Tab-separated table of C-alpha atoms in Angstrom:
chain	number	residue	atom	x	y	z
A	1	MET	CA	109.323	105.566	136.368
A	2	SER	CA	112.800	103.954	136.155
A	3	TRP	CA	113.530	100.947	134.139
A	4	HIS	CA	116.213	98.380	135.108
A	5	GLY	CA	118.018	95.535	133.286
A	6	ASN	CA	115.697	93.486	131.017
A	7	GLU	CA	112.775	95.910	131.196
A	8	ALA	CA	114.961	98.759	129.682
A	9	LEU	CA	116.306	96.361	126.981
A	10	HIS	CA	112.766	95.275	126.153
A	11	TYR	CA	111.641	98.909	125.387
A	12	MET	CA	114.847	99.819	123.632
A	13	ASN	CA	114.344	97.030	121.007
A	14	TYR	CA	111.255	98.465	119.510
A	15	LEU	CA	112.382	97.918	115.915
A	16	GLU	CA	112.842	94.375	116.561
A	17	LYS	CA	109.191	94.224	118.042
A	18	LEU	CA	107.873	95.901	115.012
A	19	ASN	CA	109.589	93.549	112.682
A	20	TRP	CA	108.062	90.700	114.818
A	21	ARG	CA	104.561	91.884	114.374
A	22	TYR	CA	102.275	91.084	111.368
A	23	ALA	CA	98.595	91.063	110.930
A	24	ALA	CA	97.770	87.459	112.178
A	25	LYS	CA	95.011	85.672	110.233
A	26	GLN	CA	94.775	82.823	112.705
A	27	MET	CA	94.770	83.313	116.588
A	28	ASP	CA	94.768	80.753	119.291
A	29	GLY	CA	92.120	82.206	121.786
A	30	LYS	CA	94.597	82.765	124.576
A	31	LYS	CA	93.686	85.547	126.843
A	32	ILE	CA	95.906	88.612	127.025
A	33	PRO	CA	97.129	89.346	130.614
A	34	LYS	CA	95.139	92.225	132.050
A	35	GLU	CA	98.205	94.434	132.669
A	36	LYS	CA	99.240	94.010	128.933
A	37	LEU	CA	95.784	95.019	127.771
A	38	ASP	CA	95.649	97.884	130.207
A	39	ARG	CA	98.981	99.290	128.781
A	40	ILE	CA	97.759	98.893	125.202
A	41	LEU	CA	94.568	100.711	125.923
A	42	GLU	CA	96.446	103.579	127.774
A	43	ALA	CA	98.751	104.007	124.708
A	44	ILE	CA	95.674	104.483	122.642
A	45	GLN	CA	94.353	106.964	125.071
A	46	LEU	CA	97.612	108.852	125.009
A	47	ALA	CA	97.549	109.225	121.241
A	48	PRO	CA	97.663	112.705	119.800
A	49	THR	CA	94.660	114.168	118.038
A	50	SER	CA	94.001	117.426	116.441
A	51	LEU	CA	93.063	120.126	118.892
A	52	GLY	CA	93.349	117.415	121.603
A	53	LEU	CA	89.648	116.739	120.860
A	54	GLN	CA	89.738	112.956	120.878
A	55	PRO	CA	86.423	112.835	118.589
A	56	PHE	CA	86.065	109.000	119.100
A	57	GLU	CA	85.518	106.401	121.510
A	58	VAL	CA	86.698	102.634	121.708
A	59	LEU	CA	84.506	99.650	122.475
A	60	VAL	CA	86.506	96.871	124.091
A	61	LEU	CA	84.748	93.570	123.292
A	62	ASP	CA	86.382	91.434	125.891
A	63	SER	CA	83.703	88.840	126.199
A	64	GLU	CA	83.094	86.022	123.649
A	65	GLU	CA	79.447	86.737	123.708
A	66	ALA	CA	79.919	90.389	122.439
A	67	ARG	CA	82.289	89.163	119.794
A	68	LYS	CA	79.926	86.415	118.531
A	69	LYS	CA	77.498	89.068	117.650
A	70	LEU	CA	80.004	90.409	115.097
A	71	VAL	CA	81.047	87.082	113.165
A	72	PRO	CA	78.707	87.519	110.269
A	73	GLU	CA	79.155	91.329	110.293
A	74	GLY	CA	82.919	90.786	110.228
A	75	ASN	CA	82.612	88.645	107.110
A	76	ASN	CA	83.355	85.470	109.193
A	77	GLN	CA	86.851	86.424	109.792
A	78	PRO	CA	88.261	83.994	112.421
A	79	GLN	CA	90.080	86.630	114.263
A	80	VAL	CA	86.747	87.966	115.542
A	81	LEU	CA	86.236	84.870	117.805
A	82	GLN	CA	89.819	83.748	118.101
A	83	SER	CA	91.077	86.962	119.416
A	84	SER	CA	91.318	87.835	123.233
A	85	CYS	CA	89.433	90.911	122.605
A	86	LEU	CA	88.158	93.139	119.751
A	87	LEU	CA	88.540	96.929	119.732
A	88	VAL	CA	86.000	98.811	117.753
A	89	PHE	CA	87.040	102.505	117.005
A	90	ALA	CA	83.809	104.652	116.808
A	91	VAL	CA	83.913	108.284	115.734
A	92	TYR	CA	81.421	110.941	116.752
A	93	ARG	CA	78.648	111.500	114.196
A	94	LYS	CA	78.568	115.092	115.159
A	95	ILE	CA	80.735	117.229	117.428
A	96	ASP	CA	78.337	119.717	118.834
A	97	GLU	CA	78.879	122.743	121.205
A	98	THR	CA	77.995	120.825	124.338
A	99	TYR	CA	81.001	118.425	123.626
A	100	VAL	CA	83.470	121.191	122.945
A	101	ASP	CA	82.315	123.022	126.262
A	102	SER	CA	82.814	119.726	128.186
A	103	TYR	CA	86.348	119.570	126.685
A	104	ILE	CA	87.142	123.086	127.644
A	105	ASN	CA	85.890	122.473	131.200
A	106	GLN	CA	88.136	119.304	131.350
A	107	ILE	CA	91.148	121.334	130.461
A	108	ALA	CA	90.373	123.920	132.940
A	109	GLU	CA	89.802	121.524	135.677
A	110	THR	CA	92.895	119.417	134.784
A	111	ARG	CA	95.321	122.392	134.455
A	112	GLY	CA	93.692	124.653	137.281
A	113	GLU	CA	92.976	127.371	134.782
A	114	PRO	CA	89.660	129.436	134.581
A	115	PRO	CA	87.462	128.332	131.767
A	116	GLU	CA	87.275	132.020	130.628
A	117	SER	CA	91.092	132.035	129.826
A	118	LEU	CA	90.375	129.371	127.150
A	119	ALA	CA	87.683	131.370	125.385
A	120	GLY	CA	89.862	131.930	122.343
A	121	PHE	CA	90.688	128.274	122.052
A	122	ARG	CA	87.044	127.307	122.354
A	123	LYS	CA	86.181	129.801	119.569
A	124	SER	CA	88.919	128.178	117.356
A	125	ILE	CA	87.672	124.674	118.093
A	126	LEU	CA	83.977	125.583	117.233
A	127	SER	CA	85.142	127.324	114.081
A	128	SER	CA	86.879	124.255	112.919
A	129	VAL	CA	84.215	121.777	113.577
A	130	GLN	CA	81.293	123.921	112.719
A	131	GLY	CA	82.956	125.024	109.399
A	132	ARG	CA	82.811	121.402	108.114
A	133	THR	CA	79.963	119.318	106.602
A	134	LEU	CA	78.733	116.424	108.695
A	135	GLU	CA	80.545	114.044	106.267
A	136	SER	CA	83.785	116.064	106.284
A	137	CYS	CA	83.689	116.173	110.214
A	138	GLN	CA	83.329	112.469	110.360
A	139	GLU	CA	86.160	111.787	107.942
A	140	TRP	CA	88.404	114.185	110.083
A	141	SER	CA	87.339	112.343	113.136
A	142	ALA	CA	88.206	108.983	111.482
A	143	ARG	CA	91.689	110.299	110.797
A	144	GLN	CA	92.179	111.106	114.539
A	145	ALA	CA	90.912	107.601	115.272
A	146	TYR	CA	93.416	106.097	113.025
A	147	ILE	CA	96.311	107.897	114.779
A	148	ALA	CA	95.318	106.294	118.049
A	149	PHE	CA	94.746	103.011	116.154
A	150	GLY	CA	98.363	103.096	115.057
A	151	PHE	CA	99.445	103.758	118.683
A	152	GLY	CA	97.599	100.615	119.569
A	153	LEU	CA	99.279	98.487	117.017
A	154	ALA	CA	102.756	99.701	118.176
A	155	ALA	CA	102.006	99.278	121.789
A	156	ALA	CA	100.707	95.605	121.120
A	157	ALA	CA	103.974	94.898	119.232
A	158	LEU	CA	106.121	96.118	122.290
A	159	GLU	CA	103.918	93.888	124.589
A	160	GLU	CA	104.359	90.952	122.067
A	161	VAL	CA	100.590	90.772	121.569
A	162	ASP	CA	99.355	90.221	118.129
A	163	ALA	CA	97.088	92.852	116.659
A	164	THR	CA	95.153	92.577	113.332
A	165	PRO	CA	93.674	95.591	111.702
A	166	MET	CA	90.216	94.899	110.324
A	167	GLU	CA	88.397	97.108	107.886
A	168	GLY	CA	86.456	94.328	106.305
A	169	PHE	CA	83.239	94.554	108.213
A	170	LYS	CA	79.718	96.038	107.822
A	171	PRO	CA	79.943	99.272	109.848
A	172	GLU	CA	76.213	100.054	109.736
A	173	LYS	CA	75.393	96.436	111.128
A	174	VAL	CA	77.988	96.829	113.893
A	175	ASP	CA	76.379	100.238	114.719
A	176	GLU	CA	73.040	98.657	114.829
A	177	ILE	CA	74.160	95.687	117.055
A	178	PHE	CA	75.574	98.116	119.675
A	179	GLU	CA	73.137	100.870	119.163
A	180	LEU	CA	76.090	103.248	118.447
A	181	GLY	CA	73.671	105.770	116.609
A	182	SER	CA	71.836	106.578	119.701
A	183	LYS	CA	75.174	107.261	121.318
A	184	ASN	CA	76.321	109.615	118.376
A	185	LEU	CA	78.923	107.130	117.282
A	186	LYS	CA	79.877	105.545	114.060
A	187	SER	CA	82.267	102.545	113.805
A	188	VAL	CA	85.292	102.959	111.511
A	189	VAL	CA	87.805	100.303	112.156
A	190	MET	CA	88.504	97.258	114.455
A	191	LEU	CA	91.599	95.885	115.936
A	192	ALA	CA	91.765	92.284	117.031
A	193	LEU	CA	94.189	91.615	119.903
A	194	GLY	CA	95.411	88.107	120.817
A	195	TYR	CA	98.135	85.597	120.065
A	196	ARG	CA	98.934	84.020	116.679
A	197	ASN	CA	98.441	80.474	115.894
A	198	ALA	CA	101.641	79.772	114.002
A	199	ASP	CA	100.678	76.172	113.169
A	200	LYS	CA	97.476	77.228	111.250
A	201	ASP	CA	98.473	80.672	109.929
A	202	PRO	CA	100.514	80.371	106.685
A	203	LEU	CA	101.783	83.972	107.056
A	204	ALA	CA	103.323	83.410	110.519
A	205	LYS	CA	106.650	82.211	109.281
A	206	LYS	CA	106.929	84.349	106.050
A	207	LYS	CA	109.196	87.341	105.781
A	208	LYS	CA	107.836	90.739	106.065
A	209	VAL	CA	107.569	92.516	102.764
A	210	ARG	CA	107.971	96.267	102.676
A	211	LYS	CA	109.320	98.871	99.936
A	212	PRO	CA	113.042	99.294	100.122
A	213	LYS	CA	114.005	102.485	101.928
A	214	GLU	CA	115.461	104.143	98.822
A	215	ARG	CA	112.015	103.874	97.136
A	216	PHE	CA	110.027	104.881	100.218
A	217	PHE	CA	111.927	107.825	101.724
A	218	HIS	CA	112.508	110.964	99.735
A	219	PHE	CA	115.023	113.472	101.296
A	220	LEU	CA	114.465	117.028	99.909
């Protein structure tokens, strides 16, 4: 794909976009154009994960009806309803041999390689996931989900879509509402996507606060 004129300039100014973004506390309910949402979701899909395993899935709550269910479980945070859509990142409760084999077969099919040639990689994956406790495996999966979560935040900024990270919710209730347990899933973090309401959000016009570089980066 080639970029020309304003498109190239748009993608080169990513630091400007990252300075523009903040965690909006009030949104205006405006819908995100489908093409922008599709690109944000693709960025999340393209995020790297350990072993390439992608041990999580993402619920895209695009309808108001779906988001309404989460208002009390999201501690009544206004972004739940004011957002254009709400992403729920949910990790696998357990990664079993069937899932690993499915992944190996996907690699083989995508790259045109015989599954037998991936036997060593399969063994390595199984050793990694089966050598962990259930709790440890879920924590590891959550770290992978957060990498993709970060990709979503950055992609949203490039698209000039506001994105609000949300950990203040009741995971067990969200899991119950969407029957995630029966799907071997467990919610870990949410991301509200939409557009800021600058008139009602007191943070919209405030300067971004970050540690100075000399206190943040340590060159050794």
